[in-house]
Amino acid sequence: MAREPGDRRERILASAAALFARKGVSATTVREIADEAGILSGSLYHHFESKEAMVDEIVTSYLEDLRTRYKRVLDGDSHPRTRLHDLIVASLEVVEAHPHATEIYQNDVNYLTQIERFGYLRTAGKEVQQTWLSVIEAGIAEGVIRDDLDPKILYRLMRDAVWLSVRWFKPTAAYPITRLAEDCTSLFLDGLAKTR
Amino acid sequence: MAREPGDRRERILASAAALFARKGVSATTVREIADEAGILSGSLYHHFESKEAMVDEIVTSYLEDLRTRYKRVLDGDSHPRTRLHDLIVASLEVVEAHPHATEIYQNDVNYLTQIERFGYLRTAGKEVQQTWLSVIEAGIAEGVIRDDLDPKILYRLMRDAVWLSVRWFKPTAAYPITRLAEDCTSLFLDGLAKTR
DNA sequence: GTCTATATAAGGATAGAC
DNA sequence: GTCTATCCTTATATAGAC
């Protein structure tokens, strides 16, 4: 299959994402990105307006995918336990589909939100929180989830545990992403105590 | 009480830490640090050898405190549930005592470990992991903790949930750090399901 | 201990040839 | 679409006066 136009651009963006993820956005230079792409830094500006524009594209398509998948979860099975599990699965699938973007977001969100251009990250964060909260609160209302813990606290603890897996999780045949999702769900819902 | 010598230096370091935490190490300039301290950038070099040296001091004293507190936990009560709780408390106390250093570590560990000078961060990470693993594995051996979940996975999930609280947790009278520690322990050990 | 002044390097970005 | 060449700005760091 022949390469479409835009393929080259996509590959530049992909290797830029890898660099941003590994070193951080601020510490990655346009010269390094160009090196990785096998061109000179000036040539990058034929494809992209700026370094910020590259980050923007990477993060935007990441958030778009995330939004789509979360919406699909809310349209699916409505049992709280299933729904929480589906949210975890969706998140881990986004991690798998956009590992570099996930890492950029997790590492550099503080830095990025200070740049006007990336103000939309705050909104996105609130949307994600709202999705989780609606699931947790429905679970409490239905009597499936404990009511003695603050839903917002629960959300943040679970969110960080799940998303930060981008830093360490490498799926294997013996321990695939589906297994990690099940273990997360079971840890959060059932806990790791053998007896109570 | 009069200010001791070194106090000025400590205050510069503290405001540098705040900047590093907020913007990231790489995106923080020595001019900003100097501004914050009310001096010119050149004058910083009377107190510190380099920007890296500042980061090094901040991170080193953070890790030192962490090590001390973890050691104290391992010398204390040996019941698995208590011990896990104590580990969470110790971690959250370190977050409280070194919020900026914690954030620097969490956000910039990828970037820092690529700098030769900060190679010791890998060792420190392994030590922390070993501490948690010993507690988890003892709990499994004593039949208090489930044996169907990989201890290393459990460690990473709990670690990220606990440490990342630095990004959002602000203690209040109604919800102090001790409460967060208890909620973490209860979430991890008992889970959030009301019935099974 | 801080300032002035500046060396030196690296950064993002642009213009125009090819 | 990439290269050469370079502009301009910003960065870390230093030297020596005060």
Tab-separated table of C-alpha atoms (C1' of nucleotides) in Angstrom:
chain	number	residue	atom	x	y	z
A	1	MET	CA	0.000	0.000	0.000
A	2	ALA	CA	1.416	3.350	-1.037
A	3	ARG	CA	1.916	6.067	1.511
A	4	GLU	CA	-0.700	8.739	1.519
A	5	PRO	CA	0.154	12.394	1.643
A	6	GLY	CA	0.377	13.403	5.266
A	7	ASP	CA	2.102	10.204	6.183
A	8	ARG	CA	5.436	11.961	6.484
A	9	ARG	CA	3.878	14.648	8.611
A	10	GLU	CA	2.324	12.014	10.847
A	11	ARG	CA	5.635	10.302	11.310
A	12	ILE	CA	7.308	13.538	12.303
A	13	LEU	CA	4.532	14.139	14.794
A	14	ALA	CA	4.885	10.637	16.191
A	15	SER	CA	8.598	10.949	16.831
A	16	ALA	CA	8.076	14.416	18.283
A	17	ALA	CA	5.519	12.918	20.643
A	18	ALA	CA	8.017	10.282	21.722
A	19	LEU	CA	10.569	12.979	22.514
A	20	PHE	CA	8.068	15.173	24.346
A	21	ALA	CA	7.033	12.164	26.406
A	22	ARG	CA	10.556	11.144	27.271
A	23	LYS	CA	12.195	14.503	27.987
A	24	GLY	CA	9.262	16.814	28.524
A	25	VAL	CA	7.976	19.447	26.127
A	26	SER	CA	10.144	22.263	27.397
A	27	ALA	CA	13.362	20.268	27.341
A	28	THR	CA	12.797	18.976	23.805
A	29	THR	CA	14.268	21.185	21.094
A	30	VAL	CA	13.067	21.576	17.526
A	31	ARG	CA	16.532	20.536	16.442
A	32	GLU	CA	16.136	17.198	18.228
A	33	ILE	CA	12.774	16.669	16.602
A	34	ALA	CA	14.265	17.437	13.216
A	35	ASP	CA	17.195	15.092	13.866
A	36	GLU	CA	14.814	12.297	14.711
A	37	ALA	CA	12.951	12.968	11.458
A	38	GLY	CA	16.189	13.068	9.484
A	39	ILE	CA	15.758	16.670	8.338
A	40	LEU	CA	17.045	20.057	9.460
A	41	SER	CA	15.174	22.119	11.976
A	42	GLY	CA	14.205	24.820	9.489
A	43	SER	CA	12.402	22.229	7.387
A	44	LEU	CA	10.084	21.410	10.265
A	45	TYR	CA	8.383	24.730	9.748
A	46	HIS	CA	7.181	23.625	6.356
A	47	HIS	CA	4.993	21.095	8.160
A	48	PHE	CA	4.196	22.868	11.406
A	49	GLU	CA	3.722	26.426	12.473
A	50	SER	CA	5.652	26.030	15.705
A	51	LYS	CA	6.700	23.621	18.398
A	52	GLU	CA	3.575	24.519	20.338
A	53	ALA	CA	1.460	23.643	17.323
A	54	MET	CA	2.926	20.142	17.351
A	55	VAL	CA	2.120	19.660	21.005
A	56	ASP	CA	-1.338	21.015	20.347
A	57	GLU	CA	-2.065	18.505	17.592
A	58	ILE	CA	-0.808	15.617	19.695
A	59	VAL	CA	-2.828	16.568	22.739
A	60	THR	CA	-5.955	17.530	20.835
A	61	SER	CA	-6.313	14.241	19.005
A	62	TYR	CA	-5.631	12.452	22.276
A	63	LEU	CA	-8.431	14.285	24.044
A	64	GLU	CA	-10.755	13.775	21.121
A	65	ASP	CA	-10.299	10.026	21.292
A	66	LEU	CA	-10.739	10.076	25.049
A	67	ARG	CA	-13.970	12.029	24.799
A	68	THR	CA	-15.370	9.637	22.188
A	69	ARG	CA	-14.620	6.578	24.258
A	70	TYR	CA	-15.963	7.998	27.484
A	71	LYS	CA	-19.179	8.931	25.718
A	72	ARG	CA	-19.491	5.363	24.481
A	73	VAL	CA	-19.162	4.095	28.050
A	74	LEU	CA	-21.964	6.333	29.259
A	75	ASP	CA	-24.138	5.011	26.425
A	76	GLY	CA	-23.463	1.387	27.392
A	77	ASP	CA	-24.371	-0.901	30.271
A	78	SER	CA	-25.533	1.120	33.238
A	79	HIS	CA	-24.786	-1.164	36.146
A	80	PRO	CA	-22.335	0.753	38.362
A	81	ARG	CA	-19.806	-2.016	38.629
A	82	THR	CA	-19.810	-2.619	34.881
A	83	ARG	CA	-19.705	1.060	34.199
A	84	LEU	CA	-16.716	1.680	36.444
A	85	HIS	CA	-14.956	-1.217	34.803
A	86	ASP	CA	-15.776	0.127	31.350
A	87	LEU	CA	-14.387	3.515	32.323
A	88	ILE	CA	-11.160	1.881	33.411
A	89	VAL	CA	-11.007	-0.159	30.205
A	90	ALA	CA	-11.656	2.911	28.079
A	91	SER	CA	-8.926	4.831	29.883
A	92	LEU	CA	-6.409	2.036	29.493
A	93	GLU	CA	-7.280	1.730	25.823
A	94	VAL	CA	-6.563	5.420	25.368
A	95	VAL	CA	-3.264	4.930	27.178
A	96	GLU	CA	-2.488	2.117	24.772
A	97	ALA	CA	-3.553	4.093	21.689
A	98	HIS	CA	-1.796	7.326	22.718
A	99	PRO	CA	0.987	6.406	25.124
A	100	HIS	CA	3.103	9.439	24.339
A	101	ALA	CA	0.227	11.907	24.476
A	102	THR	CA	-0.865	10.399	27.770
A	103	GLU	CA	2.584	10.791	29.206
A	104	ILE	CA	2.885	14.352	27.923
A	105	TYR	CA	-0.399	15.180	29.563
A	106	GLN	CA	0.509	13.524	32.850
A	107	ASN	CA	3.976	15.059	33.079
A	108	ASP	CA	3.457	18.476	31.580
A	109	VAL	CA	-0.116	19.421	32.402
A	110	ASN	CA	1.108	21.988	34.947
A	111	TYR	CA	3.401	23.611	32.447
A	112	LEU	CA	0.959	23.461	29.552
A	113	THR	CA	-2.018	24.935	31.359
A	114	GLN	CA	0.067	28.023	32.004
A	115	ILE	CA	0.296	28.627	28.280
A	116	GLU	CA	-2.768	30.420	27.019
A	117	ARG	CA	-3.046	28.214	23.983
A	118	PHE	CA	-3.566	25.158	26.159
A	119	GLY	CA	-6.218	26.607	28.388
A	120	TYR	CA	-8.635	24.024	26.989
A	121	LEU	CA	-6.843	21.408	29.082
A	122	ARG	CA	-8.660	22.684	32.140
A	123	THR	CA	-12.015	22.190	30.478
A	124	ALA	CA	-11.038	18.733	29.333
A	125	GLY	CA	-9.979	17.807	32.836
A	126	LYS	CA	-13.315	18.910	34.208
A	127	GLU	CA	-15.168	16.843	31.621
A	128	VAL	CA	-13.226	13.749	32.539
A	129	GLN	CA	-13.909	14.345	36.212
A	130	GLN	CA	-17.593	14.810	35.512
A	131	THR	CA	-17.743	11.480	33.687
A	132	TRP	CA	-16.180	9.578	36.570
A	133	LEU	CA	-18.240	11.409	39.163
A	134	SER	CA	-21.499	10.575	37.430
A	135	VAL	CA	-20.562	6.894	37.510
A	136	ILE	CA	-19.458	6.938	41.136
A	137	GLU	CA	-22.465	8.914	42.302
A	138	ALA	CA	-24.909	6.671	40.468
A	139	GLY	CA	-23.243	3.726	42.173
A	140	ILE	CA	-23.732	5.324	45.562
A	141	ALA	CA	-27.344	6.202	44.775
A	142	GLU	CA	-28.011	2.602	43.788
A	143	GLY	CA	-26.426	1.367	46.997
A	144	VAL	CA	-23.649	-0.466	45.174
A	145	ILE	CA	-20.861	1.873	46.210
A	146	ARG	CA	-20.003	2.917	49.763
A	147	ASP	CA	-21.345	6.281	50.780
A	148	ASP	CA	-18.753	7.039	53.446
A	149	LEU	CA	-16.065	8.125	50.992
A	150	ASP	CA	-16.069	11.421	49.094
A	151	PRO	CA	-16.682	10.718	45.383
A	152	LYS	CA	-14.205	13.398	44.329
A	153	ILE	CA	-11.482	11.869	46.442
A	154	LEU	CA	-12.267	8.435	45.047
A	155	TYR	CA	-12.177	9.796	41.519
A	156	ARG	CA	-8.762	11.363	41.961
A	157	LEU	CA	-7.230	8.300	43.587
A	158	MET	CA	-8.527	5.980	40.877
A	159	ARG	CA	-7.737	8.399	38.070
A	160	ASP	CA	-4.092	8.727	39.046
A	161	ALA	CA	-3.652	5.010	39.616
A	162	VAL	CA	-5.139	4.198	36.218
A	163	TRP	CA	-3.577	6.927	34.072
A	164	LEU	CA	-0.124	6.754	35.570
A	165	SER	CA	0.090	3.153	34.417
A	166	VAL	CA	1.332	4.734	31.205
A	167	ARG	CA	4.681	5.108	32.961
A	168	TRP	CA	5.206	1.465	33.757
A	169	PHE	CA	2.702	-0.839	32.069
A	170	LYS	CA	3.961	-2.896	29.149
A	171	PRO	CA	1.360	-5.471	28.086
A	172	THR	CA	2.505	-9.053	27.631
A	173	ALA	CA	0.743	-12.204	26.523
A	174	ALA	CA	0.570	-13.328	30.136
A	175	TYR	CA	-0.577	-9.968	31.433
A	176	PRO	CA	-2.535	-8.084	28.781
A	177	ILE	CA	-4.275	-4.776	29.175
A	178	THR	CA	-7.609	-6.523	29.837
A	179	ARG	CA	-6.088	-8.175	32.853
A	180	LEU	CA	-4.781	-4.899	34.193
A	181	ALA	CA	-8.254	-3.422	33.787
A	182	GLU	CA	-9.773	-6.305	35.727
A	183	ASP	CA	-7.191	-6.050	38.465
A	184	CYS	CA	-7.813	-2.307	38.781
A	185	THR	CA	-11.554	-2.827	38.979
A	186	SER	CA	-11.171	-5.554	41.549
A	187	LEU	CA	-8.722	-3.575	43.643
A	188	PHE	CA	-10.959	-0.519	43.683
A	189	LEU	CA	-14.244	-2.344	44.219
A	190	ASP	CA	-13.276	-5.332	46.326
A	191	GLY	CA	-10.043	-4.182	47.926
A	192	LEU	CA	-7.033	-6.326	48.528
A	193	ALA	CA	-7.928	-7.600	51.991
A	194	LYS	CA	-8.633	-11.315	52.000
A	195	THR	CA	-11.134	-11.168	54.851
A	196	ARG	CA	-12.958	-8.376	56.579
B	1	MET	CA	14.743	34.954	67.134
B	2	ALA	CA	17.406	36.223	64.782
B	3	ARG	CA	17.891	34.612	61.417
B	4	GLU	CA	20.746	32.184	61.218
B	5	PRO	CA	23.231	32.213	58.402
B	6	GLY	CA	21.871	30.016	55.641
B	7	ASP	CA	18.368	31.249	56.132
B	8	ARG	CA	18.554	33.435	53.037
B	9	ARG	CA	19.887	30.553	51.068
B	10	GLU	CA	17.060	28.339	52.295
B	11	ARG	CA	14.494	30.889	51.249
B	12	ILE	CA	15.932	31.116	47.764
B	13	LEU	CA	15.824	27.349	47.542
B	14	ALA	CA	12.225	27.283	48.724
B	15	SER	CA	11.016	29.726	46.112
B	16	ALA	CA	13.038	27.932	43.448
B	17	ALA	CA	11.310	24.715	44.468
B	18	ALA	CA	7.933	26.393	44.096
B	19	LEU	CA	8.821	27.493	40.574
B	20	PHE	CA	10.241	24.113	39.599
B	21	ALA	CA	7.064	22.469	40.856
B	22	ARG	CA	4.754	24.844	39.028
B	23	LYS	CA	6.495	25.177	35.669
B	24	GLY	CA	8.836	22.240	35.575
B	25	VAL	CA	12.595	22.323	36.033
B	26	SER	CA	13.434	22.811	32.390
B	27	ALA	CA	10.979	25.642	31.850
B	28	THR	CA	12.115	27.546	34.930
B	29	THR	CA	14.915	30.018	34.333
B	30	VAL	CA	17.523	31.249	36.760
B	31	ARG	CA	16.244	34.763	36.078
B	32	GLU	CA	12.818	33.817	37.366
B	33	ILE	CA	14.348	32.278	40.454
B	34	ALA	CA	16.397	35.404	41.038
B	35	ASP	CA	13.346	37.629	40.498
B	36	GLU	CA	11.427	35.664	43.065
B	37	ALA	CA	14.302	36.119	45.493
B	38	GLY	CA	14.546	39.810	44.718
B	39	ILE	CA	18.084	39.666	43.398
B	40	LEU	CA	19.707	39.501	39.968
B	41	SER	CA	20.444	36.206	38.333
B	42	GLY	CA	24.190	36.562	38.588
B	43	SER	CA	23.920	36.840	42.354
B	44	LEU	CA	22.368	33.408	42.560
B	45	TYR	CA	25.722	31.890	41.744
B	46	HIS	CA	27.123	33.172	44.977
B	47	HIS	CA	24.782	30.749	46.745
B	48	PHE	CA	24.589	27.884	44.294
B	49	GLU	CA	26.876	26.335	41.769
B	50	SER	CA	24.198	25.935	39.115
B	51	LYS	CA	20.512	25.453	38.519
B	52	GLU	CA	21.045	21.699	38.596
B	53	ALA	CA	22.683	22.026	41.997
B	54	MET	CA	19.529	23.658	43.314
B	55	VAL	CA	17.348	20.864	42.023
B	56	ASP	CA	19.786	18.379	43.470
B	57	GLU	CA	19.592	19.860	46.955
B	58	ILE	CA	15.816	19.973	46.861
B	59	VAL	CA	15.436	16.410	45.696
B	60	THR	CA	18.159	15.005	47.903
B	61	SER	CA	16.743	16.316	51.149
B	62	TYR	CA	13.323	15.115	50.040
B	63	LEU	CA	14.581	11.592	49.488
B	64	GLU	CA	16.501	11.647	52.724
B	65	ASP	CA	13.364	12.436	54.683
B	66	LEU	CA	11.436	9.790	52.794
B	67	ARG	CA	14.030	7.158	53.545
B	68	THR	CA	14.047	8.013	57.238
B	69	ARG	CA	10.285	7.779	57.526
B	70	TYR	CA	9.981	4.541	55.620
B	71	LYS	CA	12.629	3.004	57.810
B	72	ARG	CA	10.649	4.041	60.879
B	73	VAL	CA	7.568	2.292	59.463
B	74	LEU	CA	9.453	-0.950	58.972
B	75	ASP	CA	10.621	-0.729	62.583
B	76	GLY	CA	7.072	-0.251	63.864
B	77	ASP	CA	3.966	-2.401	64.181
B	78	SER	CA	4.225	-5.407	61.937
B	79	HIS	CA	0.598	-6.258	61.289
B	80	PRO	CA	0.123	-6.006	57.510
B	81	ARG	CA	-2.909	-3.765	57.645
B	82	THR	CA	-1.272	-1.382	60.112
B	83	ARG	CA	1.943	-1.432	58.191
B	84	LEU	CA	0.301	-0.592	54.885
B	85	HIS	CA	-1.548	2.220	56.589
B	86	ASP	CA	1.663	3.483	58.167
B	87	LEU	CA	3.337	3.464	54.769
B	88	ILE	CA	0.526	5.560	53.358
B	89	VAL	CA	0.678	7.943	56.315
B	90	ALA	CA	4.439	8.279	55.989
B	91	SER	CA	4.124	9.012	52.280
B	92	LEU	CA	1.449	11.625	52.803
B	93	GLU	CA	3.499	13.234	55.548
B	94	VAL	CA	6.399	13.521	53.142
B	95	VAL	CA	4.054	15.066	50.581
B	96	GLU	CA	2.991	17.554	53.227
B	97	ALA	CA	6.539	18.308	54.332
B	98	HIS	CA	7.967	18.577	50.794
B	99	PRO	CA	5.095	19.401	48.460
B	100	HIS	CA	7.282	21.080	45.863
B	101	ALA	CA	9.943	18.409	45.867
B	102	THR	CA	7.269	15.752	45.557
B	103	GLU	CA	5.758	17.511	42.593
B	104	ILE	CA	9.145	18.007	40.969
B	105	TYR	CA	9.840	14.328	41.366
B	106	GLN	CA	6.457	13.263	40.040
B	107	ASN	CA	6.514	15.589	37.036
B	108	ASP	CA	10.149	15.605	36.067
B	109	VAL	CA	11.477	12.192	37.025
B	110	ASN	CA	11.683	11.209	33.346
B	111	TYR	CA	13.667	14.300	32.471
B	112	LEU	CA	15.876	14.179	35.541
B	113	THR	CA	16.883	10.543	35.277
B	114	GLN	CA	18.325	11.327	31.861
B	115	ILE	CA	20.792	13.696	33.461
B	116	GLU	CA	23.793	11.819	34.772
B	117	ARG	CA	23.870	13.791	37.980
B	118	PHE	CA	20.415	12.495	38.930
B	119	GLY	CA	21.092	8.849	38.262
B	120	TYR	CA	20.561	8.207	41.981
B	121	LEU	CA	16.839	8.697	41.420
B	122	ARG	CA	16.657	5.213	39.936
B	123	THR	CA	18.184	3.698	43.039
B	124	ALA	CA	15.842	5.670	45.258
B	125	GLY	CA	12.849	4.476	43.253
B	126	LYS	CA	13.940	0.886	43.691
B	127	GLU	CA	14.315	1.332	47.422
B	128	VAL	CA	10.822	2.731	47.723
B	129	GLN	CA	9.443	-0.137	45.684
B	130	GLN	CA	11.270	-2.620	47.879
B	131	THR	CA	9.740	-1.131	50.993
B	132	TRP	CA	6.194	-1.403	49.673
B	133	LEU	CA	6.776	-4.867	48.253
B	134	SER	CA	8.044	-6.202	51.548
B	135	VAL	CA	4.873	-5.000	53.242
B	136	ILE	CA	2.552	-6.369	50.548
B	137	GLU	CA	4.315	-9.703	50.372
B	138	ALA	CA	4.307	-10.142	54.132
B	139	GLY	CA	0.562	-9.471	54.060
B	140	ILE	CA	0.075	-12.172	51.447
B	141	ALA	CA	2.256	-14.618	53.366
B	142	GLU	CA	0.197	-14.019	56.499
B	143	GLY	CA	-3.020	-14.554	54.569
B	144	VAL	CA	-4.231	-11.016	55.170
B	145	ILE	CA	-3.807	-9.813	51.583
B	146	ARG	CA	-5.231	-11.483	48.489
B	147	ASP	CA	-2.787	-13.653	46.618
B	148	ASP	CA	-4.425	-13.373	43.191
B	149	LEU	CA	-2.993	-9.936	42.413
B	150	ASP	CA	0.610	-9.269	41.459
B	151	PRO	CA	2.309	-7.371	44.319
B	152	LYS	CA	4.262	-5.215	41.888
B	153	ILE	CA	1.102	-4.128	40.123
B	154	LEU	CA	-0.560	-3.390	43.439
B	155	TYR	CA	2.437	-1.375	44.540
B	156	ARG	CA	2.412	0.781	41.418
B	157	LEU	CA	-1.317	1.434	41.534
B	158	MET	CA	-1.233	2.431	45.192
B	159	ARG	CA	1.974	4.410	44.847
B	160	ASP	CA	0.627	6.603	42.059
B	161	ALA	CA	-2.712	7.133	43.780
B	162	VAL	CA	-1.009	8.182	47.006
B	163	TRP	CA	1.856	10.301	45.676
B	164	LEU	CA	-0.119	12.098	43.003
B	165	SER	CA	-2.345	13.489	45.738
B	166	VAL	CA	0.313	16.199	45.881
B	167	ARG	CA	-1.352	17.671	42.798
B	168	TRP	CA	-4.771	18.122	44.295
B	169	PHE	CA	-4.888	17.554	48.042
B	170	LYS	CA	-5.216	20.607	50.243
B	171	PRO	CA	-5.874	19.604	53.855
B	172	THR	CA	-8.733	21.327	55.673
B	173	ALA	CA	-10.031	21.103	59.210
B	174	ALA	CA	-12.892	18.921	57.961
B	175	TYR	CA	-10.667	16.724	55.837
B	176	PRO	CA	-7.147	16.563	57.246
B	177	ILE	CA	-4.287	14.476	55.968
B	178	THR	CA	-5.026	11.749	58.528
B	179	ARG	CA	-8.471	11.322	57.006
B	180	LEU	CA	-7.040	11.036	53.513
B	181	ALA	CA	-4.654	8.371	54.770
B	182	GLU	CA	-7.526	6.440	56.305
B	183	ASP	CA	-9.616	6.716	53.161
B	184	CYS	CA	-6.712	5.488	51.045
B	185	THR	CA	-6.127	2.551	53.324
B	186	SER	CA	-9.799	1.679	53.353
B	187	LEU	CA	-10.133	2.013	49.585
B	188	PHE	CA	-7.134	-0.209	48.956
B	189	LEU	CA	-7.883	-2.811	51.582
B	190	ASP	CA	-11.667	-2.923	51.694
B	191	GLY	CA	-12.629	-1.564	48.294
B	192	LEU	CA	-15.514	0.715	47.587
B	193	ALA	CA	-18.174	-1.900	46.937
B	194	LYS	CA	-20.880	-1.910	49.597
B	195	THR	CA	-21.692	-5.603	49.232
B	196	ARG	CA	-20.105	-8.468	47.424
C	1	DG	C1'	26.384	39.414	49.183
C	2	DT	C1'	24.698	41.924	45.347
C	3	DC	C1'	25.424	44.613	41.252
C	4	DT	C1'	27.000	45.676	36.365
C	5	DA	C1'	28.352	43.877	32.405
C	6	DT	C1'	29.112	40.359	29.418
C	7	DA	C1'	30.819	35.836	27.585
C	8	DT	C1'	29.052	31.938	25.376
C	9	DA	C1'	25.812	28.784	23.991
C	10	DA	C1'	21.371	27.261	22.677
C	11	DG	C1'	16.798	28.151	21.667
C	12	DG	C1'	12.725	29.087	18.242
C	13	DA	C1'	11.848	30.765	14.008
C	14	DT	C1'	12.420	32.922	9.124
C	15	DA	C1'	14.060	33.896	4.101
C	16	DG	C1'	15.304	32.453	0.032
C	17	DA	C1'	18.079	29.139	-2.892
C	18	DC	C1'	17.634	24.653	-4.761
D	1	DG	C1'	9.964	19.542	0.632
D	2	DT	C1'	14.515	20.244	2.200
D	3	DC	C1'	18.727	22.874	2.701
D	4	DT	C1'	21.746	26.862	3.791
D	5	DA	C1'	22.276	30.581	6.305
D	6	DT	C1'	21.054	33.429	9.721
D	7	DC	C1'	18.157	36.535	12.766
D	8	DC	C1'	16.747	37.396	17.178
D	9	DT	C1'	15.889	36.088	21.714
D	10	DT	C1'	16.750	33.770	25.727
D	11	DA	C1'	19.497	30.812	28.551
D	12	DT	C1'	23.255	29.579	31.868
D	13	DA	C1'	27.110	31.125	33.763
D	14	DT	C1'	31.322	34.171	34.824
D	15	DA	C1'	34.402	38.316	36.136
D	16	DG	C1'	35.212	41.949	38.676
D	17	DA	C1'	33.477	46.366	40.771
D	18	DC	C1'	31.168	47.921	44.850
